[in-house]
Amino acid sequence: MTTSIDFTFLMQADECAEIAWANSIKESVQLSVGGALIVGVLKNPFLRHLMELYLNNSVTSLGASVLVRHGLAEVHGTCGREEWCRGYEFGTIELNSSGFSCFNNLRDQNGEEAWFDLLVEGITAYACRDAGEGICLGREHLATAIENRDQEILRRVVEPVSTSYSFEELSHLDIFTDEARLATEKFWSPNFQGRRSAKILRSSFEFNRPVWSLEDENDAIAICNRRIRTTDCLA
């Protein structure tokens, strides 16, 4: 490794990304409220996550853990009803009474503010946002995605506060379009109807979906058993 490398490259990249993000919002927001205010609001550690889960019934995996940690959401389980996943229980993320109270107070205090309406319009312009680590869904959104066989949604679903993907094999499912997803909005978006699109926001840093087969599991068990035997011998 040469000494000519600038070892602040990660700091510079983070700073550039944050500046570009803020400038994009400021340039896009042509209201008297000002883009700077929107940027400041979005820097709240849980506000966007809270609004996404309430309005879209979905949230990033990181957002789910933030909401649970702040006592605004809880993890529940629901079983798939379609034949191809019947009998399996999947984790969902749901706002609890504190989460609903927080959103309602936010809406009551700021419902007539331009920035609040703008955020609602911005968040409901997409169905979910995958920041690279997967998404967590509320019960209605998950049930609708399963019924619609919405592969683009399901392949991103992870267990709340976990890194495990909920659906291992989806190659047999059809591709569900953004337009078709929008047409079923009333089923998966219980707290909001009237969005203009139901796109999936995808991160350019999205990881490849991990592959875990029965052979992998058997190999892992065999390795574990060998290590146990070796440990016993050493003891």
CSV table of N, CA, C and O in Angstrom, one decimal, residues 58-177:
chain,number,residue,atom,x,y,z
A,58,SER,N,-44.6,-0.3,4.8
A,58,SER,CA,-43.3,-0.9,4.5
A,58,SER,C,-42.3,0.0,5.1
A,58,SER,O,-42.5,1.2,5.2
A,59,VAL,N,-41.1,-0.6,5.3
A,59,VAL,CA,-40.0,0.2,5.8
A,59,VAL,C,-38.7,-0.5,5.5
A,59,VAL,O,-38.7,-1.8,5.3
A,60,THR,N,-37.6,0.2,5.5
A,60,THR,CA,-36.3,-0.5,5.3
A,60,THR,C,-36.0,-1.4,6.5
A,60,THR,O,-36.5,-1.2,7.6
A,61,SER,N,-35.1,-2.4,6.3
A,61,SER,CA,-34.8,-3.2,7.5
A,61,SER,C,-34.2,-2.4,8.6
A,61,SER,O,-34.5,-2.6,9.8
A,62,LEU,N,-33.3,-1.4,8.2
A,62,LEU,CA,-32.7,-0.6,9.2
A,62,LEU,C,-33.8,0.3,9.9
A,62,LEU,O,-33.8,0.4,11.1
A,63,GLY,N,-34.8,0.8,9.1
A,63,GLY,CA,-35.9,1.6,9.7
A,63,GLY,C,-36.7,0.8,10.7
A,63,GLY,O,-37.1,1.3,11.7
A,64,ALA,N,-36.9,-0.5,10.4
A,64,ALA,CA,-37.7,-1.4,11.3
A,64,ALA,C,-37.0,-1.5,12.6
A,64,ALA,O,-37.6,-1.4,13.7
A,65,SER,N,-35.7,-1.7,12.6
A,65,SER,CA,-34.9,-1.8,13.9
A,65,SER,C,-34.9,-0.5,14.6
A,65,SER,O,-35.0,-0.5,15.9
A,66,VAL,N,-34.9,0.6,13.9
A,66,VAL,CA,-34.9,1.9,14.6
A,66,VAL,C,-36.2,2.1,15.3
A,66,VAL,O,-36.3,2.6,16.4
A,67,LEU,N,-37.3,1.8,14.6
A,67,LEU,CA,-38.7,2.0,15.2
A,67,LEU,C,-38.9,1.1,16.4
A,67,LEU,O,-39.5,1.5,17.4
A,68,VAL,N,-38.4,-0.1,16.3
A,68,VAL,CA,-38.5,-1.0,17.4
A,68,VAL,C,-37.7,-0.5,18.6
A,68,VAL,O,-38.2,-0.5,19.7
A,69,ARG,N,-36.5,-0.1,18.3
A,69,ARG,CA,-35.6,0.4,19.4
A,69,ARG,C,-36.2,1.6,20.1
A,69,ARG,O,-36.0,1.8,21.3
A,70,HIS,N,-36.9,2.5,19.3
A,70,HIS,CA,-37.5,3.7,19.9
A,70,HIS,C,-38.9,3.4,20.5
A,70,HIS,O,-39.6,4.3,21.0
A,71,GLY,N,-39.3,2.1,20.5
A,71,GLY,CA,-40.6,1.7,21.1
A,71,GLY,C,-41.8,2.2,20.3
A,71,GLY,O,-42.9,2.4,20.9
A,72,LEU,N,-41.6,2.4,19.0
A,72,LEU,CA,-42.7,2.8,18.2
A,72,LEU,C,-43.3,1.7,17.3
A,72,LEU,O,-44.4,1.9,16.7
A,73,ALA,N,-42.7,0.6,17.3
A,73,ALA,CA,-43.2,-0.5,16.5
A,73,ALA,C,-42.9,-1.9,17.1
A,73,ALA,O,-42.0,-1.9,18.0
A,74,GLU,N,-43.6,-2.9,16.7
A,74,GLU,CA,-43.4,-4.2,17.3
A,74,GLU,C,-43.4,-5.3,16.2
A,74,GLU,O,-43.9,-5.0,15.1
A,75,VAL,N,-42.8,-6.4,16.4
A,75,VAL,CA,-42.7,-7.5,15.5
A,75,VAL,C,-43.8,-8.5,15.8
A,75,VAL,O,-44.1,-8.9,16.9
A,76,HIS,N,-44.5,-8.9,14.7
A,76,HIS,CA,-45.6,-9.9,14.8
A,76,HIS,C,-45.4,-10.9,13.8
A,76,HIS,O,-44.5,-10.8,12.9
A,77,GLY,N,-46.2,-12.0,13.9
A,77,GLY,CA,-46.1,-13.1,12.9
A,77,GLY,C,-47.4,-13.3,12.2
A,77,GLY,O,-48.4,-13.1,12.7
A,78,THR,N,-47.3,-13.7,10.9
A,78,THR,CA,-48.5,-14.0,10.1
A,78,THR,C,-48.2,-15.2,9.2
A,78,THR,O,-47.0,-15.3,8.8
A,79,CYS,N,-49.2,-16.0,8.9
A,79,CYS,CA,-49.0,-17.2,8.1
A,79,CYS,C,-49.4,-16.9,6.7
A,79,CYS,O,-50.5,-16.3,6.5
A,80,GLY,N,-48.7,-17.5,5.7
A,80,GLY,CA,-49.1,-17.4,4.4
A,80,GLY,C,-50.3,-18.2,4.1
A,80,GLY,O,-50.4,-19.4,4.6
A,81,ARG,N,-51.2,-17.7,3.2
A,81,ARG,CA,-52.4,-18.5,2.9
A,81,ARG,C,-52.4,-19.1,1.5
A,81,ARG,O,-53.2,-20.0,1.2
A,82,GLU,N,-51.5,-18.6,0.7
A,82,GLU,CA,-51.4,-19.2,-0.7
A,82,GLU,C,-50.8,-20.6,-0.6
A,82,GLU,O,-50.0,-20.9,0.3
A,83,GLU,N,-51.2,-21.4,-1.5
A,83,GLU,CA,-50.7,-22.8,-1.5
A,83,GLU,C,-49.2,-22.9,-1.5
A,83,GLU,O,-48.6,-23.8,-0.8
A,84,TRP,N,-48.5,-22.1,-2.2
A,84,TRP,CA,-47.1,-22.2,-2.4
A,84,TRP,C,-46.3,-21.8,-1.1
A,84,TRP,O,-45.1,-22.1,-1.0
A,85,CYS,N,-47.0,-21.1,-0.1
A,85,CYS,CA,-46.3,-20.8,1.1
A,85,CYS,C,-47.1,-21.0,2.3
A,85,CYS,O,-46.9,-20.5,3.4
A,86,ARG,N,-48.2,-21.8,2.2
A,86,ARG,CA,-49.1,-22.1,3.2
A,86,ARG,C,-48.4,-22.8,4.4
A,86,ARG,O,-47.6,-23.7,4.2
A,87,GLY,N,-48.7,-22.4,5.6
A,87,GLY,CA,-48.2,-23.1,6.8
A,87,GLY,C,-46.9,-22.4,7.3
A,87,GLY,O,-46.5,-22.7,8.5
A,88,TYR,N,-46.3,-21.6,6.5
A,88,TYR,CA,-45.1,-20.9,7.0
A,88,TYR,C,-45.4,-19.6,7.7
A,88,TYR,O,-46.3,-18.9,7.2
A,89,GLU,N,-44.7,-19.3,8.8
A,89,GLU,CA,-45.0,-18.0,9.5
A,89,GLU,C,-43.9,-17.0,9.1
A,89,GLU,O,-42.7,-17.3,9.1
A,90,PHE,N,-44.3,-15.8,8.8
A,90,PHE,CA,-43.4,-14.7,8.4
A,90,PHE,C,-43.6,-13.6,9.4
A,90,PHE,O,-44.6,-13.3,9.9
A,91,GLY,N,-42.4,-12.9,9.6
A,91,GLY,CA,-42.5,-11.8,10.5
A,91,GLY,C,-43.0,-10.5,9.8
A,91,GLY,O,-42.7,-10.3,8.7
A,92,THR,N,-43.7,-9.7,10.5
A,92,THR,CA,-44.2,-8.4,10.0
A,92,THR,C,-43.8,-7.3,11.1
A,92,THR,O,-43.6,-7.6,12.2
A,93,ILE,N,-43.8,-6.1,10.6
A,93,ILE,CA,-43.5,-5.0,11.5
A,93,ILE,C,-44.8,-4.1,11.5
A,93,ILE,O,-45.3,-3.8,10.5
A,94,GLU,N,-45.2,-3.8,12.7
A,94,GLU,CA,-46.5,-3.0,12.9
A,94,GLU,C,-46.2,-1.9,13.9
A,94,GLU,O,-45.6,-2.1,14.9
A,95,LEU,N,-46.8,-0.7,13.6
A,95,LEU,CA,-46.7,0.4,14.5
A,95,LEU,C,-47.6,0.0,15.8
A,95,LEU,O,-48.6,-0.6,15.6
A,96,ASN,N,-47.1,0.3,16.9
A,96,ASN,CA,-47.8,0.0,18.1
A,96,ASN,C,-48.6,1.3,18.5
A,96,ASN,O,-48.6,2.3,17.8
A,97,SER,N,-49.2,1.3,19.7
A,97,SER,CA,-50.0,2.5,20.1
A,97,SER,C,-49.2,3.7,20.2
A,97,SER,O,-49.6,4.8,19.8
A,98,SER,N,-47.9,3.6,20.6
A,98,SER,CA,-47.0,4.7,20.7
A,98,SER,C,-46.7,5.3,19.3
A,98,SER,O,-46.6,6.5,19.1
A,99,GLY,N,-46.5,4.3,18.4
A,99,GLY,CA,-46.2,4.8,17.0
A,99,GLY,C,-47.3,5.5,16.3
A,99,GLY,O,-47.2,6.5,15.7
A,100,PHE,N,-48.6,4.9,16.5
A,100,PHE,CA,-49.7,5.6,15.9
A,100,PHE,C,-50.0,7.0,16.6
A,100,PHE,O,-50.3,7.9,15.9
A,101,SER,N,-49.8,7.0,17.9
A,101,SER,CA,-49.9,8.3,18.6
A,101,SER,C,-48.9,9.3,18.2
A,101,SER,O,-49.3,10.5,18.0
A,102,CYS,N,-47.7,8.9,17.9
A,102,CYS,CA,-46.7,9.8,17.5
A,102,CYS,C,-47.0,10.3,16.1
A,102,CYS,O,-46.9,11.5,15.8
A,103,PHE,N,-47.5,9.5,15.2
A,103,PHE,CA,-47.8,9.9,13.9
A,103,PHE,C,-49.0,10.9,13.9
A,103,PHE,O,-49.0,11.9,13.3
A,104,ASN,N,-50.0,10.5,14.7
A,104,ASN,CA,-51.2,11.3,14.8
A,104,ASN,C,-50.9,12.7,15.4
A,104,ASN,O,-51.5,13.7,14.9
A,105,ASN,N,-50.1,12.7,16.4
A,105,ASN,CA,-49.7,14.0,16.9
A,105,ASN,C,-48.9,14.9,15.9
A,105,ASN,O,-49.1,16.1,15.8
A,106,LEU,N,-48.0,14.2,15.2
A,106,LEU,CA,-47.3,14.9,14.1
A,106,LEU,C,-48.2,15.5,13.1
A,106,LEU,O,-48.1,16.6,12.7
A,107,ARG,N,-49.2,14.7,12.7
A,107,ARG,CA,-50.2,15.1,11.7
A,107,ARG,C,-51.1,16.3,12.2
A,107,ARG,O,-51.3,17.3,11.5
A,108,ASP,N,-51.5,16.1,13.5
A,108,ASP,CA,-52.4,17.2,14.1
A,108,ASP,C,-51.6,18.5,14.2
A,108,ASP,O,-52.2,19.6,14.0
A,109,GLN,N,-50.4,18.4,14.5
A,109,GLN,CA,-49.6,19.7,14.7
A,109,GLN,C,-49.1,20.3,13.4
A,109,GLN,O,-48.8,21.5,13.4
A,110,ASN,N,-48.9,19.4,12.4
A,110,ASN,CA,-48.3,19.9,11.2
A,110,ASN,C,-49.0,19.6,9.9
A,110,ASN,O,-48.5,19.9,8.8
A,111,GLY,N,-50.3,19.1,10.1
A,111,GLY,CA,-51.0,18.7,8.9
A,111,GLY,C,-51.3,19.8,7.9
A,111,GLY,O,-51.4,19.5,6.7
A,112,GLU,N,-51.3,21.1,8.3
A,112,GLU,CA,-51.5,22.2,7.4
A,112,GLU,C,-50.2,22.8,6.9
A,112,GLU,O,-50.2,23.8,6.2
A,113,GLU,N,-49.1,22.3,7.4
A,113,GLU,CA,-47.8,22.8,7.0
A,113,GLU,C,-47.4,22.3,5.6
A,113,GLU,O,-47.6,21.1,5.3
A,114,ALA,N,-46.8,23.1,4.8
A,114,ALA,CA,-46.4,22.7,3.4
A,114,ALA,C,-45.4,21.5,3.5
A,114,ALA,O,-45.5,20.6,2.6
A,115,TRP,N,-44.5,21.5,4.4
A,115,TRP,CA,-43.4,20.5,4.4
A,115,TRP,C,-44.1,19.1,4.7
A,115,TRP,O,-43.6,18.1,4.2
A,116,PHE,N,-45.1,19.1,5.6
A,116,PHE,CA,-45.7,17.8,5.9
A,116,PHE,C,-46.4,17.2,4.7
A,116,PHE,O,-46.3,16.0,4.4
A,117,ASP,N,-47.2,18.0,4.0
A,117,ASP,CA,-47.9,17.5,2.8
A,117,ASP,C,-46.9,17.1,1.7
A,117,ASP,O,-47.1,16.1,1.0
A,118,LEU,N,-45.8,17.8,1.7
A,118,LEU,CA,-44.8,17.5,0.7
A,118,LEU,C,-44.1,16.1,1.0
A,118,LEU,O,-43.9,15.3,0.1
A,119,LEU,N,-43.9,15.9,2.3
A,119,LEU,CA,-43.3,14.6,2.6
A,119,LEU,C,-44.3,13.4,2.4
A,119,LEU,O,-43.9,12.4,1.9
A,120,VAL,N,-45.6,13.7,2.7
A,120,VAL,CA,-46.6,12.6,2.4
A,120,VAL,C,-46.6,12.3,0.9
A,120,VAL,O,-46.6,11.1,0.5
A,121,GLU,N,-46.6,13.3,0.1
A,121,GLU,CA,-46.6,13.1,-1.4
A,121,GLU,C,-45.3,12.4,-1.8
A,121,GLU,O,-45.4,11.5,-2.7
A,122,GLY,N,-44.2,12.8,-1.2
A,122,GLY,CA,-42.9,12.1,-1.6
A,122,GLY,C,-42.9,10.7,-1.2
A,122,GLY,O,-42.4,9.8,-2.0
A,123,ILE,N,-43.3,10.4,0.0
A,123,ILE,CA,-43.2,9.0,0.5
A,123,ILE,C,-44.2,8.1,-0.2
A,123,ILE,O,-44.0,6.9,-0.4
A,124,THR,N,-45.4,8.6,-0.5
A,124,THR,CA,-46.4,7.8,-1.2
A,124,THR,C,-46.2,7.8,-2.7
A,124,THR,O,-47.1,7.3,-3.4
A,125,ALA,N,-45.1,8.3,-3.2
A,125,ALA,CA,-44.8,8.1,-4.6
A,125,ALA,C,-44.1,6.8,-4.9
A,125,ALA,O,-43.8,6.5,-6.0
A,126,TYR,N,-43.9,6.0,-3.8
A,126,TYR,CA,-43.3,4.7,-4.0
A,126,TYR,C,-43.9,3.7,-3.0
A,126,TYR,O,-44.5,4.1,-2.0
A,127,ALA,N,-43.8,2.4,-3.3
A,127,ALA,CA,-44.4,1.4,-2.5
A,127,ALA,C,-43.5,1.0,-1.4
A,127,ALA,O,-44.0,0.7,-0.3
A,128,CYS,N,-42.2,0.9,-1.7
A,128,CYS,CA,-41.3,0.5,-0.6
A,128,CYS,C,-39.9,1.0,-1.1
A,128,CYS,O,-39.7,1.4,-2.2
A,129,ARG,N,-39.0,1.0,-0.1
A,129,ARG,CA,-37.6,1.5,-0.4
A,129,ARG,C,-36.6,0.5,0.2
A,129,ARG,O,-36.5,0.3,1.4
A,130,ASP,N,-35.9,-0.1,-0.7
A,130,ASP,CA,-34.8,-1.0,-0.3
A,130,ASP,C,-33.5,-0.3,-0.3
A,130,ASP,O,-33.0,0.0,-1.4
A,131,ALA,N,-33.0,0.0,0.8
A,131,ALA,CA,-31.7,0.7,0.9
A,131,ALA,C,-30.5,-0.2,0.8
A,131,ALA,O,-29.4,0.2,0.9
A,132,GLY,N,-30.7,-1.5,0.5
A,132,GLY,CA,-29.7,-2.5,0.2
A,132,GLY,C,-29.7,-3.7,1.1
A,132,GLY,O,-29.1,-4.7,0.8
A,133,GLU,N,-30.4,-3.5,2.3
A,133,GLU,CA,-30.4,-4.6,3.2
A,133,GLU,C,-31.8,-5.3,3.3
A,133,GLU,O,-32.0,-6.1,4.2
A,134,GLY,N,-32.7,-5.0,2.4
A,134,GLY,CA,-34.0,-5.6,2.4
A,134,GLY,C,-35.0,-4.7,3.0
A,134,GLY,O,-34.7,-3.6,3.5
A,135,ILE,N,-36.3,-5.2,3.0
A,135,ILE,CA,-37.4,-4.4,3.5
A,135,ILE,C,-38.2,-5.2,4.5
A,135,ILE,O,-38.1,-6.5,4.5
A,136,CYS,N,-39.0,-4.6,5.3
A,136,CYS,CA,-39.9,-5.2,6.3
A,136,CYS,C,-41.3,-4.7,5.9
A,136,CYS,O,-41.4,-3.5,5.7
A,137,LEU,N,-42.3,-5.5,6.0
A,137,LEU,CA,-43.6,-5.1,5.6
A,137,LEU,C,-44.6,-5.3,6.8
A,137,LEU,O,-44.4,-6.2,7.7
A,138,GLY,N,-45.7,-4.5,6.7
A,138,GLY,CA,-46.8,-4.7,7.6
A,138,GLY,C,-47.6,-5.9,7.1
A,138,GLY,O,-47.5,-6.4,6.0
A,139,ARG,N,-48.6,-6.4,7.9
A,139,ARG,CA,-49.3,-7.6,7.6
A,139,ARG,C,-50.1,-7.4,6.3
A,139,ARG,O,-50.1,-8.3,5.4
A,140,GLU,N,-50.8,-6.3,6.1
A,140,GLU,CA,-51.6,-6.1,4.9
A,140,GLU,C,-50.7,-6.1,3.6
A,140,GLU,O,-51.1,-6.7,2.6
A,141,HIS,N,-49.6,-5.4,3.7
A,141,HIS,CA,-48.7,-5.3,2.5
A,141,HIS,C,-48.1,-6.7,2.2
A,141,HIS,O,-48.1,-7.1,1.0
A,142,LEU,N,-47.7,-7.5,3.2
A,142,LEU,CA,-47.1,-8.8,3.0
A,142,LEU,C,-48.2,-9.7,2.4
A,142,LEU,O,-47.9,-10.5,1.5
A,143,ALA,N,-49.4,-9.7,3.0
A,143,ALA,CA,-50.5,-10.6,2.5
A,143,ALA,C,-50.8,-10.3,1.1
A,143,ALA,O,-51.1,-11.2,0.3
A,144,THR,N,-50.8,-9.0,0.7
A,144,THR,CA,-51.2,-8.7,-0.7
A,144,THR,C,-50.1,-9.1,-1.6
A,144,THR,O,-50.3,-9.6,-2.7
A,145,ALA,N,-48.8,-8.9,-1.2
A,145,ALA,CA,-47.7,-9.3,-2.1
A,145,ALA,C,-47.7,-10.8,-2.3
A,145,ALA,O,-47.4,-11.3,-3.4
A,146,ILE,N,-48.0,-11.6,-1.3
A,146,ILE,CA,-48.1,-13.0,-1.4
A,146,ILE,C,-49.2,-13.4,-2.4
A,146,ILE,O,-49.1,-14.2,-3.2
A,147,GLU,N,-50.4,-12.8,-2.2
A,147,GLU,CA,-51.6,-13.1,-3.0
A,147,GLU,C,-51.3,-12.7,-4.5
A,147,GLU,O,-51.7,-13.4,-5.4
A,148,ASN,N,-50.6,-11.6,-4.7
A,148,ASN,CA,-50.3,-11.1,-6.0
A,148,ASN,C,-49.1,-11.8,-6.6
A,148,ASN,O,-48.8,-11.6,-7.8
A,149,ARG,N,-48.4,-12.6,-5.8
A,149,ARG,CA,-47.2,-13.2,-6.2
A,149,ARG,C,-46.2,-12.2,-6.7
A,149,ARG,O,-45.6,-12.4,-7.8
A,150,ASP,N,-46.1,-11.1,-6.0
A,150,ASP,CA,-45.3,-10.0,-6.4
A,150,ASP,C,-43.8,-10.3,-6.1
A,150,ASP,O,-43.3,-9.9,-5.0
A,151,GLN,N,-43.1,-10.8,-7.0
A,151,GLN,CA,-41.7,-11.3,-6.8
A,151,GLN,C,-40.8,-10.1,-6.4
A,151,GLN,O,-39.9,-10.3,-5.6
A,152,GLU,N,-41.0,-8.9,-7.1
A,152,GLU,CA,-40.1,-7.8,-6.8
A,152,GLU,C,-40.2,-7.3,-5.4
A,152,GLU,O,-39.2,-6.8,-4.9
A,153,ILE,N,-41.4,-7.5,-4.8
A,153,ILE,CA,-41.5,-7.2,-3.4
A,153,ILE,C,-41.0,-8.3,-2.5
A,153,ILE,O,-40.1,-8.1,-1.6
A,154,LEU,N,-41.5,-9.5,-2.7
A,154,LEU,CA,-41.2,-10.6,-1.9
A,154,LEU,C,-39.7,-11.0,-1.8
A,154,LEU,O,-39.2,-11.4,-0.7
A,155,ARG,N,-39.0,-10.8,-2.9
A,155,ARG,CA,-37.6,-11.2,-2.9
A,155,ARG,C,-36.7,-10.2,-2.0
A,155,ARG,O,-35.6,-10.5,-1.7
A,156,ARG,N,-37.3,-9.1,-1.6
A,156,ARG,CA,-36.6,-8.1,-0.8
A,156,ARG,C,-37.0,-8.2,0.7
A,156,ARG,O,-36.4,-7.6,1.5
A,157,VAL,N,-38.0,-9.0,1.0
A,157,VAL,CA,-38.6,-9.1,2.4
A,157,VAL,C,-37.6,-9.8,3.3
A,157,VAL,O,-37.2,-11.0,3.0
A,158,VAL,N,-37.2,-9.2,4.4
A,158,VAL,CA,-36.4,-9.8,5.4
A,158,VAL,C,-37.2,-9.9,6.7
A,158,VAL,O,-38.2,-9.1,6.9
A,159,GLU,N,-36.9,-10.8,7.6
A,159,GLU,CA,-37.5,-10.9,8.9
A,159,GLU,C,-37.2,-9.6,9.7
A,159,GLU,O,-36.0,-9.2,9.7
A,160,PRO,N,-38.1,-9.0,10.3
A,160,PRO,CA,-37.8,-7.7,11.1
A,160,PRO,C,-36.7,-7.9,12.1
A,160,PRO,O,-36.7,-8.9,12.8
A,161,VAL,N,-35.9,-6.9,12.2
A,161,VAL,CA,-34.7,-6.9,13.1
A,161,VAL,C,-33.9,-8.2,12.9
A,161,VAL,O,-33.5,-8.9,13.8
A,162,SER,N,-33.7,-8.5,11.6
A,162,SER,CA,-32.9,-9.7,11.2
A,162,SER,C,-32.3,-9.5,9.8
A,162,SER,O,-32.7,-8.6,9.1
A,163,THR,N,-31.4,-10.4,9.5
A,163,THR,CA,-30.8,-10.3,8.1
A,163,THR,C,-31.3,-11.5,7.3
A,163,THR,O,-30.8,-11.7,6.1
A,164,SER,N,-32.2,-12.3,7.8
A,164,SER,CA,-32.7,-13.5,7.0
A,164,SER,C,-33.8,-13.1,6.1
A,164,SER,O,-34.8,-12.5,6.5
A,165,TYR,N,-33.6,-13.5,4.8
A,165,TYR,CA,-34.7,-13.3,3.8
A,165,TYR,C,-35.9,-14.3,4.1
A,165,TYR,O,-35.6,-15.4,4.4
A,166,SER,N,-37.1,-13.8,4.0
A,166,SER,CA,-38.2,-14.5,4.4
A,166,SER,C,-38.6,-15.6,3.3
A,166,SER,O,-39.2,-16.6,3.6
A,167,PHE,N,-38.3,-15.3,2.0
A,167,PHE,CA,-38.7,-16.2,0.9
A,167,PHE,C,-37.5,-16.7,0.2
A,167,PHE,O,-36.8,-15.9,-0.4
A,168,GLU,N,-37.3,-18.0,0.3
A,168,GLU,CA,-36.0,-18.5,-0.2
A,168,GLU,C,-36.1,-18.8,-1.7
A,168,GLU,O,-35.1,-18.6,-2.4
A,169,GLU,N,-37.2,-19.2,-2.2
A,169,GLU,CA,-37.3,-19.6,-3.7
A,169,GLU,C,-38.5,-18.9,-4.3
A,169,GLU,O,-39.6,-19.1,-3.9
A,170,LEU,N,-38.2,-18.1,-5.3
A,170,LEU,CA,-39.2,-17.3,-5.9
A,170,LEU,C,-39.2,-17.4,-7.5
A,170,LEU,O,-39.9,-16.6,-8.1
A,171,SER,N,-38.4,-18.3,-8.0
A,171,SER,CA,-38.2,-18.3,-9.5
A,171,SER,C,-39.5,-18.7,-10.2
A,171,SER,O,-39.7,-18.4,-11.4
A,172,HIS,N,-40.5,-19.3,-9.5
A,172,HIS,CA,-41.7,-19.7,-10.1
A,172,HIS,C,-42.8,-18.6,-10.1
A,172,HIS,O,-43.8,-18.8,-10.7
A,173,LEU,N,-42.5,-17.5,-9.5
A,173,LEU,CA,-43.4,-16.4,-9.5
A,173,LEU,C,-43.3,-15.5,-10.7
A,173,LEU,O,-42.2,-15.3,-11.2
A,174,ASP,N,-44.4,-14.9,-11.1
A,174,ASP,CA,-44.3,-13.9,-12.2
A,174,ASP,C,-43.9,-12.5,-11.7
A,174,ASP,O,-43.9,-12.2,-10.5
A,175,ILE,N,-43.5,-11.7,-12.7
A,175,ILE,CA,-43.1,-10.3,-12.4
A,175,ILE,C,-44.4,-9.5,-12.3
A,175,ILE,O,-45.2,-9.5,-13.1
A,176,PHE,N,-44.5,-8.8,-11.2
A,176,PHE,CA,-45.7,-7.9,-11.0
A,176,PHE,C,-45.3,-6.5,-11.2
A,176,PHE,O,-44.3,-6.0,-10.6
A,177,THR,N,-46.0,-5.8,-12.1
A,177,THR,CA,-45.5,-4.5,-12.5
A,177,THR,C,-45.9,-3.4,-11.5
A,177,THR,O,-46.8,-3.6,-10.6
